[in-house]
Amino acid sequence: MTREQDWQGEWSPNGQPLTRQFHRVVQWARALDRRRPWVWDGLVTGFFVIAAVTDIQSEGWRNVTGNLHTPAWLLWTISLGFSVPLFWRRKHPWAILLGMAPIALVNAWTGALLQASLLLLIVLFNVALRTRLRTLLWSYGLVMAPFLVPAFRYPAEQGPEQNIFPAAMSLALSALGGIAVRTRQEYLASLFERARQLVVERDQQAQLAAAAERTRIAREMHDIIGHNLSVITSLADGGSYAAAKNPERAAQALTAIGTTSRQALGELRRLLDVLRTDPPGPEPPGAEPLGLARGLDPPGVEMAPQPSLTDLDHLIDGVRSAGVPVRTTIHGQATALPPGRQLTVYRVIQEALTNTLKHGGPDATSTVSVSYGDGGAVSATVTDTGRGGTAQSNGAGGRGLTGMRERTALYGGTLESGPLPDHGWHVHLHLPEETPQ
């Protein structure tokens, strides 16, 4: 069953029981007609063949005929000529009408005037339902012609007021009925097509939203894992170097590694909880949750908010503990800055400091300058005195710089990055004032 047929089968929950039952019967009949159209065509044709034959056998035709001496073989030929072609009325209505027109003319000229000629109304209805307007106009004139013959050939029995005017009205109503049904079918088809397009657009929007969400999650995971692993690597290298000469510094490095690991684990768990659609069920007794030690999580970490500029000091302290001196300069206050803008500034500074840890070298130092303006405007500059590196090593070929530019573009900002004249690297972010919506 197609989507359109499925929509046709739907019904309002407020419908009356009798109306619902009638609707189900109609839908069943339509479904049968779609699968086996010959069944319905055969039933309709058989009914009218029997009616035409009964009219001859019961001599009911004598009540309206203009010629009581019409031969029997001609009566049978006319009756079957009007009724049998109805089987093909839906597939070839115009051809069937052309074939029945001579029979209608013979019926009128001989004076038989069989009531089977009324079956032309059914054929004209199908012409109006399935062909062009020009064809309908020609068809109306074609079927109207036989009704003019008796008015002049048998004026005493069939005058204009008795034959022409009723026939013209009947044929016009049949044509209008076909036009009305066709109009409704085309209107419903347009509604179904519009609904189908809306479903397609909804699915496309869902796919685009899913792709954007995957990009956002990939960007967040890159920032979280990249920064914390860089800090852990620097701490581990420094701890292994100091283990033999200064065990106390080695212990401090291990403590900092544990703290950074727990922080990274908490941020990742919070990020992955966004993807969880079902509430977590009870874990089997004694089972380790996905290999992660929940005892390492700080209280309430799963419900922790996204990082903001208030967490900037903690971020910089982590970089300092990894061995990179960082000097900060803050102008203004971030109290009126929206959370999304704060997260963007935070992630850009985090990525810039991560690149310093990864590519700056052992003697690198860094400077972070943040300036807050009015209306949500903010600028941030991160420089380092390291040995710098290629654009590829500083994130242009990976997710680092791309993620920073994507975050900045969300707020209509600009991001500049590149090597300094002497040595080192700089990243400059500027987010303009918020425009009122």
mmCIF file with all atom_site columns, N, CA and C in Angstrom, residues 107-171:
data_model
loop_
_atom_site.group_PDB
_atom_site.id
_atom_site.type_symbol
_atom_site.label_atom_id
_atom_site.label_alt_id
_atom_site.label_comp_id
_atom_site.label_asym_id
_atom_site.label_entity_id
_atom_site.label_seq_id
_atom_site.pdbx_PDB_ins_code
_atom_site.Cartn_x
_atom_site.Cartn_y
_atom_site.Cartn_z
_atom_site.occupancy
_atom_site.B_iso_or_equiv
_atom_site.pdbx_formal_charge
_atom_site.auth_seq_id
_atom_site.auth_comp_id
_atom_site.auth_asym_id
_atom_site.auth_atom_id
_atom_site.pdbx_PDB_model_num
ATOM 1   N N  . ASN A 1 107 ? -30.944 3.813  -33.110 1.00 0.00 ? 107 ASN A N  1
ATOM 2   C CA . ASN A 1 107 ? -32.037 3.691  -32.140 1.00 0.00 ? 107 ASN A CA 1
ATOM 3   C C  . ASN A 1 107 ? -33.058 4.820  -32.324 1.00 0.00 ? 107 ASN A C  1
ATOM 4   N N  . ALA A 1 108 ? -32.567 6.030  -32.616 1.00 0.00 ? 108 ALA A N  1
ATOM 5   C CA . ALA A 1 108 ? -33.486 7.152  -32.791 1.00 0.00 ? 108 ALA A CA 1
ATOM 6   C C  . ALA A 1 108 ? -34.154 7.130  -34.165 1.00 0.00 ? 108 ALA A C  1
ATOM 7   N N  . TRP A 1 109 ? -33.411 6.786  -35.210 1.00 0.00 ? 109 TRP A N  1
ATOM 8   C CA . TRP A 1 109 ? -33.951 6.836  -36.574 1.00 0.00 ? 109 TRP A CA 1
ATOM 9   C C  . TRP A 1 109 ? -35.026 5.771  -36.808 1.00 0.00 ? 109 TRP A C  1
ATOM 10  N N  . THR A 1 110 ? -34.813 4.579  -36.267 1.00 0.00 ? 110 THR A N  1
ATOM 11  C CA . THR A 1 110 ? -35.793 3.498  -36.441 1.00 0.00 ? 110 THR A CA 1
ATOM 12  C C  . THR A 1 110 ? -36.998 3.677  -35.537 1.00 0.00 ? 110 THR A C  1
ATOM 13  N N  . GLY A 1 111 ? -36.923 4.543  -34.576 1.00 0.00 ? 111 GLY A N  1
ATOM 14  C CA . GLY A 1 111 ? -38.035 4.759  -33.673 1.00 0.00 ? 111 GLY A CA 1
ATOM 15  C C  . GLY A 1 111 ? -38.095 3.769  -32.526 1.00 0.00 ? 111 GLY A C  1
ATOM 16  N N  . ALA A 1 112 ? -37.072 2.923  -32.387 1.00 0.00 ? 112 ALA A N  1
ATOM 17  C CA . ALA A 1 112 ? -37.084 1.963  -31.267 1.00 0.00 ? 112 ALA A CA 1
ATOM 18  C C  . ALA A 1 112 ? -37.064 2.707  -29.926 1.00 0.00 ? 112 ALA A C  1
ATOM 19  N N  . LEU A 1 113 ? -36.213 3.697  -29.836 1.00 0.00 ? 113 LEU A N  1
ATOM 20  C CA . LEU A 1 113 ? -36.141 4.572  -28.646 1.00 0.00 ? 113 LEU A CA 1
ATOM 21  C C  . LEU A 1 113 ? -36.004 3.771  -27.349 1.00 0.00 ? 113 LEU A C  1
ATOM 22  N N  . LEU A 1 114 ? -35.100 2.784  -27.373 1.00 0.00 ? 114 LEU A N  1
ATOM 23  C CA . LEU A 1 114 ? -34.891 1.957  -26.179 1.00 0.00 ? 114 LEU A CA 1
ATOM 24  C C  . LEU A 1 114 ? -34.298 2.809  -25.054 1.00 0.00 ? 114 LEU A C  1
ATOM 25  N N  . GLN A 1 115 ? -34.728 2.491  -23.830 1.00 0.00 ? 115 GLN A N  1
ATOM 26  C CA . GLN A 1 115 ? -34.223 3.232  -22.674 1.00 0.00 ? 115 GLN A CA 1
ATOM 27  C C  . GLN A 1 115 ? -32.758 2.928  -22.389 1.00 0.00 ? 115 GLN A C  1
ATOM 28  N N  . ALA A 1 116 ? -32.210 1.896  -23.033 1.00 0.00 ? 116 ALA A N  1
ATOM 29  C CA . ALA A 1 116 ? -30.783 1.600  -22.877 1.00 0.00 ? 116 ALA A CA 1
ATOM 30  C C  . ALA A 1 116 ? -29.927 2.749  -23.383 1.00 0.00 ? 116 ALA A C  1
ATOM 31  N N  . SER A 1 117 ? -30.530 3.639  -24.208 1.00 0.00 ? 117 SER A N  1
ATOM 32  C CA . SER A 1 117 ? -29.761 4.789  -24.694 1.00 0.00 ? 117 SER A CA 1
ATOM 33  C C  . SER A 1 117 ? -29.333 5.707  -23.551 1.00 0.00 ? 117 SER A C  1
ATOM 34  N N  . LEU A 1 118 ? -29.995 5.598  -22.395 1.00 0.00 ? 118 LEU A N  1
ATOM 35  C CA . LEU A 1 118 ? -29.601 6.411  -21.241 1.00 0.00 ? 118 LEU A CA 1
ATOM 36  C C  . LEU A 1 118 ? -28.214 6.045  -20.720 1.00 0.00 ? 118 LEU A C  1
ATOM 37  N N  . LEU A 1 119 ? -27.714 4.897  -21.145 1.00 0.00 ? 119 LEU A N  1
ATOM 38  C CA . LEU A 1 119 ? -26.358 4.508  -20.724 1.00 0.00 ? 119 LEU A CA 1
ATOM 39  C C  . LEU A 1 119 ? -25.313 5.453  -21.297 1.00 0.00 ? 119 LEU A C  1
ATOM 40  N N  . LEU A 1 120 ? -25.708 6.264  -22.281 1.00 0.00 ? 120 LEU A N  1
ATOM 41  C CA . LEU A 1 120 ? -24.785 7.289  -22.774 1.00 0.00 ? 120 LEU A CA 1
ATOM 42  C C  . LEU A 1 120 ? -24.411 8.278  -21.670 1.00 0.00 ? 120 LEU A C  1
ATOM 43  N N  . LEU A 1 121 ? -25.284 8.437  -20.691 1.00 0.00 ? 121 LEU A N  1
ATOM 44  C CA . LEU A 1 121 ? -24.973 9.325  -19.574 1.00 0.00 ? 121 LEU A CA 1
ATOM 45  C C  . LEU A 1 121 ? -23.748 8.829  -18.799 1.00 0.00 ? 121 LEU A C  1
ATOM 46  N N  . ILE A 1 122 ? -23.661 7.510  -18.628 1.00 0.00 ? 122 ILE A N  1
ATOM 47  C CA . ILE A 1 122 ? -22.512 6.940  -17.907 1.00 0.00 ? 122 ILE A CA 1
ATOM 48  C C  . ILE A 1 122 ? -21.231 7.152  -18.696 1.00 0.00 ? 122 ILE A C  1
ATOM 49  N N  . VAL A 1 123 ? -21.296 6.931  -20.001 1.00 0.00 ? 123 VAL A N  1
ATOM 50  C CA . VAL A 1 123 ? -20.096 7.106  -20.830 1.00 0.00 ? 123 VAL A CA 1
ATOM 51  C C  . VAL A 1 123 ? -19.684 8.570  -20.853 1.00 0.00 ? 123 VAL A C  1
ATOM 52  N N  . LEU A 1 124 ? -20.655 9.479  -20.969 1.00 0.00 ? 124 LEU A N  1
ATOM 53  C CA . LEU A 1 124 ? -20.321 10.905 -20.970 1.00 0.00 ? 124 LEU A CA 1
ATOM 54  C C  . LEU A 1 124 ? -19.714 11.319 -19.627 1.00 0.00 ? 124 LEU A C  1
ATOM 55  N N  . PHE A 1 125 ? -20.199 10.747 -18.530 1.00 0.00 ? 125 PHE A N  1
ATOM 56  C CA . PHE A 1 125 ? -19.616 11.011 -17.204 1.00 0.00 ? 125 PHE A CA 1
ATOM 57  C C  . PHE A 1 125 ? -18.131 10.626 -17.184 1.00 0.00 ? 125 PHE A C  1
ATOM 58  N N  . ASN A 1 126 ? -17.793 9.474  -17.743 1.00 0.00 ? 126 ASN A N  1
ATOM 59  C CA . ASN A 1 126 ? -16.390 9.035  -17.772 1.00 0.00 ? 126 ASN A CA 1
ATOM 60  C C  . ASN A 1 126 ? -15.555 9.869  -18.719 1.00 0.00 ? 126 ASN A C  1
ATOM 61  N N  . VAL A 1 127 ? -16.165 10.377 -19.796 1.00 0.00 ? 127 VAL A N  1
ATOM 62  C CA . VAL A 1 127 ? -15.431 11.286 -20.678 1.00 0.00 ? 127 VAL A CA 1
ATOM 63  C C  . VAL A 1 127 ? -15.065 12.557 -19.921 1.00 0.00 ? 127 VAL A C  1
ATOM 64  N N  . ALA A 1 128 ? -16.037 13.128 -19.173 1.00 0.00 ? 128 ALA A N  1
ATOM 65  C CA . ALA A 1 128 ? -15.760 14.331 -18.389 1.00 0.00 ? 128 ALA A CA 1
ATOM 66  C C  . ALA A 1 128 ? -14.743 14.057 -17.285 1.00 0.00 ? 128 ALA A C  1
ATOM 67  N N  . LEU A 1 129 ? -14.722 12.827 -16.776 1.00 0.00 ? 129 LEU A N  1
ATOM 68  C CA . LEU A 1 129 ? -13.830 12.484 -15.673 1.00 0.00 ? 129 LEU A CA 1
ATOM 69  C C  . LEU A 1 129 ? -12.397 12.253 -16.123 1.00 0.00 ? 129 LEU A C  1
ATOM 70  N N  . ARG A 1 130 ? -12.200 11.821 -17.367 1.00 0.00 ? 130 ARG A N  1
ATOM 71  C CA . ARG A 1 130 ? -10.876 11.321 -17.754 1.00 0.00 ? 130 ARG A CA 1
ATOM 72  C C  . ARG A 1 130 ? -10.288 11.973 -19.009 1.00 0.00 ? 130 ARG A C  1
ATOM 73  N N  . THR A 1 131 ? -10.972 12.885 -19.655 1.00 0.00 ? 131 THR A N  1
ATOM 74  C CA . THR A 1 131 ? -10.432 13.472 -20.882 1.00 0.00 ? 131 THR A CA 1
ATOM 75  C C  . THR A 1 131 ? -10.396 14.989 -20.767 1.00 0.00 ? 131 THR A C  1
ATOM 76  N N  . ARG A 1 132 ? -9.948  15.631 -21.827 1.00 0.00 ? 132 ARG A N  1
ATOM 77  C CA . ARG A 1 132 ? -9.823  17.085 -21.834 1.00 0.00 ? 132 ARG A CA 1
ATOM 78  C C  . ARG A 1 132 ? -11.174 17.758 -22.052 1.00 0.00 ? 132 ARG A C  1
ATOM 79  N N  . LEU A 1 133 ? -11.228 19.045 -21.781 1.00 0.00 ? 133 LEU A N  1
ATOM 80  C CA . LEU A 1 133 ? -12.463 19.800 -21.929 1.00 0.00 ? 133 LEU A CA 1
ATOM 81  C C  . LEU A 1 133 ? -12.919 19.832 -23.386 1.00 0.00 ? 133 LEU A C  1
ATOM 82  N N  . ARG A 1 134 ? -11.982 19.971 -24.318 1.00 0.00 ? 134 ARG A N  1
ATOM 83  C CA . ARG A 1 134 ? -12.359 20.001 -25.736 1.00 0.00 ? 134 ARG A CA 1
ATOM 84  C C  . ARG A 1 134 ? -13.020 18.690 -26.145 1.00 0.00 ? 134 ARG A C  1
ATOM 85  N N  . THR A 1 135 ? -12.472 17.580 -25.676 1.00 0.00 ? 135 THR A N  1
ATOM 86  C CA . THR A 1 135 ? -13.070 16.282 -25.979 1.00 0.00 ? 135 THR A CA 1
ATOM 87  C C  . THR A 1 135 ? -14.467 16.173 -25.365 1.00 0.00 ? 135 THR A C  1
ATOM 88  N N  . LEU A 1 136 ? -14.645 16.733 -24.172 1.00 0.00 ? 136 LEU A N  1
ATOM 89  C CA . LEU A 1 136 ? -15.962 16.696 -23.535 1.00 0.00 ? 136 LEU A CA 1
ATOM 90  C C  . LEU A 1 136 ? -16.988 17.487 -24.344 1.00 0.00 ? 136 LEU A C  1
ATOM 91  N N  . LEU A 1 137 ? -16.592 18.635 -24.862 1.00 0.00 ? 137 LEU A N  1
ATOM 92  C CA . LEU A 1 137 ? -17.523 19.437 -25.657 1.00 0.00 ? 137 LEU A CA 1
ATOM 93  C C  . LEU A 1 137 ? -17.940 18.705 -26.937 1.00 0.00 ? 137 LEU A C  1
ATOM 94  N N  . TRP A 1 138 ? -16.981 18.085 -27.595 1.00 0.00 ? 138 TRP A N  1
ATOM 95  C CA . TRP A 1 138 ? -17.306 17.298 -28.783 1.00 0.00 ? 138 TRP A CA 1
ATOM 96  C C  . TRP A 1 138 ? -18.207 16.119 -28.416 1.00 0.00 ? 138 TRP A C  1
ATOM 97  N N  . SER A 1 139 ? -17.928 15.508 -27.292 1.00 0.00 ? 139 SER A N  1
ATOM 98  C CA . SER A 1 139 ? -18.732 14.355 -26.870 1.00 0.00 ? 139 SER A CA 1
ATOM 99  C C  . SER A 1 139 ? -20.167 14.772 -26.577 1.00 0.00 ? 139 SER A C  1
ATOM 100 N N  . TYR A 1 140 ? -20.332 15.939 -25.936 1.00 0.00 ? 140 TYR A N  1
ATOM 101 C CA . TYR A 1 140 ? -21.687 16.405 -25.626 1.00 0.00 ? 140 TYR A CA 1
ATOM 102 C C  . TYR A 1 140 ? -22.486 16.626 -26.912 1.00 0.00 ? 140 TYR A C  1
ATOM 103 N N  . GLY A 1 141 ? -21.874 17.265 -27.891 1.00 0.00 ? 141 GLY A N  1
ATOM 104 C CA . GLY A 1 141 ? -22.583 17.468 -29.159 1.00 0.00 ? 141 GLY A CA 1
ATOM 105 C C  . GLY A 1 141 ? -22.873 16.168 -29.874 1.00 0.00 ? 141 GLY A C  1
ATOM 106 N N  . LEU A 1 142 ? -21.954 15.203 -29.760 1.00 0.00 ? 142 LEU A N  1
ATOM 107 C CA . LEU A 1 142 ? -22.122 13.922 -30.442 1.00 0.00 ? 142 LEU A CA 1
ATOM 108 C C  . LEU A 1 142 ? -23.285 13.126 -29.866 1.00 0.00 ? 142 LEU A C  1
ATOM 109 N N  . VAL A 1 143 ? -23.400 13.097 -28.542 1.00 0.00 ? 143 VAL A N  1
ATOM 110 C CA . VAL A 1 143 ? -24.478 12.308 -27.934 1.00 0.00 ? 143 VAL A CA 1
ATOM 111 C C  . VAL A 1 143 ? -25.806 13.061 -27.956 1.00 0.00 ? 143 VAL A C  1
ATOM 112 N N  . MET A 1 144 ? -25.746 14.379 -28.128 1.00 0.00 ? 144 MET A N  1
ATOM 113 C CA . MET A 1 144 ? -26.985 15.147 -28.190 1.00 0.00 ? 144 MET A CA 1
ATOM 114 C C  . MET A 1 144 ? -27.665 14.985 -29.544 1.00 0.00 ? 144 MET A C  1
ATOM 115 N N  . ALA A 1 145 ? -26.881 14.717 -30.594 1.00 0.00 ? 145 ALA A N  1
ATOM 116 C CA . ALA A 1 145 ? -27.448 14.623 -31.949 1.00 0.00 ? 145 ALA A CA 1
ATOM 117 C C  . ALA A 1 145 ? -28.530 13.549 -32.071 1.00 0.00 ? 145 ALA A C  1
ATOM 118 N N  . PRO A 1 146 ? -28.330 12.331 -31.566 1.00 0.00 ? 146 PRO A N  1
ATOM 119 C CA . PRO A 1 146 ? -29.395 11.325 -31.715 1.00 0.00 ? 146 PRO A CA 1
ATOM 120 C C  . PRO A 1 146 ? -30.703 11.720 -31.049 1.00 0.00 ? 146 PRO A C  1
ATOM 121 N N  . PHE A 1 147 ? -30.658 12.556 -30.014 1.00 0.00 ? 147 PHE A N  1
ATOM 122 C CA . PHE A 1 147 ? -31.897 12.947 -29.347 1.00 0.00 ? 147 PHE A CA 1
ATOM 123 C C  . PHE A 1 147 ? -32.674 13.988 -30.160 1.00 0.00 ? 147 PHE A C  1
ATOM 124 N N  . LEU A 1 148 ? -32.026 14.594 -31.154 1.00 0.00 ? 148 LEU A N  1
ATOM 125 C CA . LEU A 1 148 ? -32.732 15.547 -32.001 1.00 0.00 ? 148 LEU A CA 1
ATOM 126 C C  . LEU A 1 148 ? -33.566 14.865 -33.089 1.00 0.00 ? 148 LEU A C  1
ATOM 127 N N  . VAL A 1 149 ? -33.144 13.653 -33.441 1.00 0.00 ? 149 VAL A N  1
ATOM 128 C CA . VAL A 1 149 ? -33.823 12.953 -34.544 1.00 0.00 ? 149 VAL A CA 1
ATOM 129 C C  . VAL A 1 149 ? -35.284 12.662 -34.239 1.00 0.00 ? 149 VAL A C  1
ATOM 130 N N  . PRO A 1 150 ? -35.610 12.056 -33.081 1.00 0.00 ? 150 PRO A N  1
ATOM 131 C CA . PRO A 1 150 ? -37.037 11.743 -32.844 1.00 0.00 ? 150 PRO A CA 1
ATOM 132 C C  . PRO A 1 150 ? -37.915 12.972 -32.778 1.00 0.00 ? 150 PRO A C  1
ATOM 133 N N  . ALA A 1 151 ? -37.360 14.113 -32.359 1.00 0.00 ? 151 ALA A N  1
ATOM 134 C CA . ALA A 1 151 ? -38.191 15.311 -32.246 1.00 0.00 ? 151 ALA A CA 1
ATOM 135 C C  . ALA A 1 151 ? -38.736 15.760 -33.591 1.00 0.00 ? 151 ALA A C  1
ATOM 136 N N  . PHE A 1 152 ? -37.998 15.450 -34.664 1.00 0.00 ? 152 PHE A N  1
ATOM 137 C CA . PHE A 1 152 ? -38.446 15.874 -35.995 1.00 0.00 ? 152 PHE A CA 1
ATOM 138 C C  . PHE A 1 152 ? -38.996 14.696 -36.818 1.00 0.00 ? 152 PHE A C  1
ATOM 139 N N  . ARG A 1 153 ? -38.537 13.478 -36.515 1.00 0.00 ? 153 ARG A N  1
ATOM 140 C CA . ARG A 1 153 ? -39.033 12.315 -37.256 1.00 0.00 ? 153 ARG A CA 1
ATOM 141 C C  . ARG A 1 153 ? -40.379 11.845 -36.714 1.00 0.00 ? 153 ARG A C  1
ATOM 142 N N  . TYR A 1 154 ? -40.546 11.978 -35.387 1.00 0.00 ? 154 TYR A N  1
ATOM 143 C CA . TYR A 1 154 ? -41.811 11.587 -34.770 1.00 0.00 ? 154 TYR A CA 1
ATOM 144 C C  . TYR A 1 154 ? -42.327 12.765 -33.941 1.00 0.00 ? 154 TYR A C  1
ATOM 145 N N  . PRO A 1 155 ? -42.697 13.853 -34.565 1.00 0.00 ? 155 PRO A N  1
ATOM 146 C CA . PRO A 1 155 ? -43.080 15.064 -33.819 1.00 0.00 ? 155 PRO A CA 1
ATOM 147 C C  . PRO A 1 155 ? -44.315 14.874 -32.967 1.00 0.00 ? 155 PRO A C  1
ATOM 148 N N  . ALA A 1 156 ? -45.194 13.957 -33.376 1.00 0.00 ? 156 ALA A N  1
ATOM 149 C CA . ALA A 1 156 ? -46.423 13.772 -32.595 1.00 0.00 ? 156 ALA A CA 1
ATOM 150 C C  . ALA A 1 156 ? -46.125 13.122 -31.260 1.00 0.00 ? 156 ALA A C  1
ATOM 151 N N  . GLU A 1 157 ? -45.218 12.111 -31.246 1.00 0.00 ? 157 GLU A N  1
ATOM 152 C CA . GLU A 1 157 ? -44.924 11.397 -30.011 1.00 0.00 ? 157 GLU A CA 1
ATOM 153 C C  . GLU A 1 157 ? -43.757 12.020 -29.245 1.00 0.00 ? 157 GLU A C  1
ATOM 154 N N  . GLN A 1 158 ? -42.786 12.592 -29.968 1.00 0.00 ? 158 GLN A N  1
ATOM 155 C CA . GLN A 1 158 ? -41.554 13.063 -29.332 1.00 0.00 ? 158 GLN A CA 1
ATOM 156 C C  . GLN A 1 158 ? -41.279 14.502 -29.741 1.00 0.00 ? 158 GLN A C  1
ATOM 157 N N  . GLY A 1 159 ? -41.982 15.453 -29.173 1.00 0.00 ? 159 GLY A N  1
ATOM 158 C CA . GLY A 1 159 ? -41.745 16.853 -29.470 1.00 0.00 ? 159 GLY A CA 1
ATOM 159 C C  . GLY A 1 159 ? -40.526 17.379 -28.747 1.00 0.00 ? 159 GLY A C  1
ATOM 160 N N  . PRO A 1 160 ? -40.091 18.604 -29.070 1.00 0.00 ? 160 PRO A N  1
ATOM 161 C CA . PRO A 1 160 ? -38.916 19.184 -28.414 1.00 0.00 ? 160 PRO A CA 1
ATOM 162 C C  . PRO A 1 160 ? -39.057 19.268 -26.916 1.00 0.00 ? 160 PRO A C  1
ATOM 163 N N  . GLU A 1 161 ? -40.254 19.641 -26.447 1.00 0.00 ? 161 GLU A N  1
ATOM 164 C CA . GLU A 1 161 ? -40.405 19.795 -25.006 1.00 0.00 ? 161 GLU A CA 1
ATOM 165 C C  . GLU A 1 161 ? -40.367 18.457 -24.280 1.00 0.00 ? 161 GLU A C  1
ATOM 166 N N  . GLN A 1 162 ? -40.626 17.326 -25.006 1.00 0.00 ? 162 GLN A N  1
ATOM 167 C CA . GLN A 1 162 ? -40.642 16.013 -24.387 1.00 0.00 ? 162 GLN A CA 1
ATOM 168 C C  . GLN A 1 162 ? -39.312 15.282 -24.507 1.00 0.00 ? 162 GLN A C  1
ATOM 169 N N  . ASN A 1 163 ? -38.490 15.652 -25.436 1.00 0.00 ? 163 ASN A N  1
ATOM 170 C CA . ASN A 1 163 ? -37.282 14.869 -25.681 1.00 0.00 ? 163 ASN A CA 1
ATOM 171 C C  . ASN A 1 163 ? -36.006 15.702 -25.636 1.00 0.00 ? 163 ASN A C  1
ATOM 172 N N  . ILE A 1 164 ? -35.963 16.845 -26.334 1.00 0.00 ? 164 ILE A N  1
ATOM 173 C CA . ILE A 1 164 ? -34.708 17.582 -26.473 1.00 0.00 ? 164 ILE A CA 1
ATOM 174 C C  . ILE A 1 164 ? -34.291 18.215 -25.161 1.00 0.00 ? 164 ILE A C  1
ATOM 175 N N  . PHE A 1 165 ? -35.214 18.946 -24.532 1.00 0.00 ? 165 PHE A N  1
ATOM 176 C CA . PHE A 1 165 ? -34.844 19.672 -23.320 1.00 0.00 ? 165 PHE A CA 1
ATOM 177 C C  . PHE A 1 165 ? -34.475 18.745 -22.163 1.00 0.00 ? 165 PHE A C  1
ATOM 178 N N  . PRO A 1 166 ? -35.244 17.698 -21.871 1.00 0.00 ? 166 PRO A N  1
ATOM 179 C CA . PRO A 1 166 ? -34.825 16.771 -20.808 1.00 0.00 ? 166 PRO A CA 1
ATOM 180 C C  . PRO A 1 166 ? -33.500 16.090 -21.110 1.00 0.00 ? 166 PRO A C  1
ATOM 181 N N  . ALA A 1 167 ? -33.299 15.713 -22.395 1.00 0.00 ? 167 ALA A N  1
ATOM 182 C CA . ALA A 1 167 ? -32.040 15.062 -22.751 1.00 0.00 ? 167 ALA A CA 1
ATOM 183 C C  . ALA A 1 167 ? -30.864 16.008 -22.569 1.00 0.00 ? 167 ALA A C  1
ATOM 184 N N  . ALA A 1 168 ? -31.040 17.259 -22.989 1.00 0.00 ? 168 ALA A N  1
ATOM 185 C CA . ALA A 1 168 ? -29.950 18.231 -22.843 1.00 0.00 ? 168 ALA A CA 1
ATOM 186 C C  . ALA A 1 168 ? -29.608 18.449 -21.378 1.00 0.00 ? 168 ALA A C  1
ATOM 187 N N  . MET A 1 169 ? -30.621 18.542 -20.513 1.00 0.00 ? 169 MET A N  1
ATOM 188 C CA . MET A 1 169 ? -30.376 18.739 -19.091 1.00 0.00 ? 169 MET A CA 1
ATOM 189 C C  . MET A 1 169 ? -29.718 17.517 -18.469 1.00 0.00 ? 169 MET A C  1
ATOM 190 N N  . SER A 1 170 ? -30.176 16.338 -18.845 1.00 0.00 ? 170 SER A N  1
ATOM 191 C CA . SER A 1 170 ? -29.600 15.103 -18.283 1.00 0.00 ? 170 SER A CA 1
ATOM 192 C C  . SER A 1 170 ? -28.134 14.950 -18.677 1.00 0.00 ? 170 SER A C  1
ATOM 193 N N  . LEU A 1 171 ? -27.836 15.191 -19.940 1.00 0.00 ? 171 LEU A N  1
ATOM 194 C CA . LEU A 1 171 ? -26.454 15.078 -20.397 1.00 0.00 ? 171 LEU A CA 1
ATOM 195 C C  . LEU A 1 171 ? -25.571 16.141 -19.736 1.00 0.00 ? 171 LEU A C  1
#
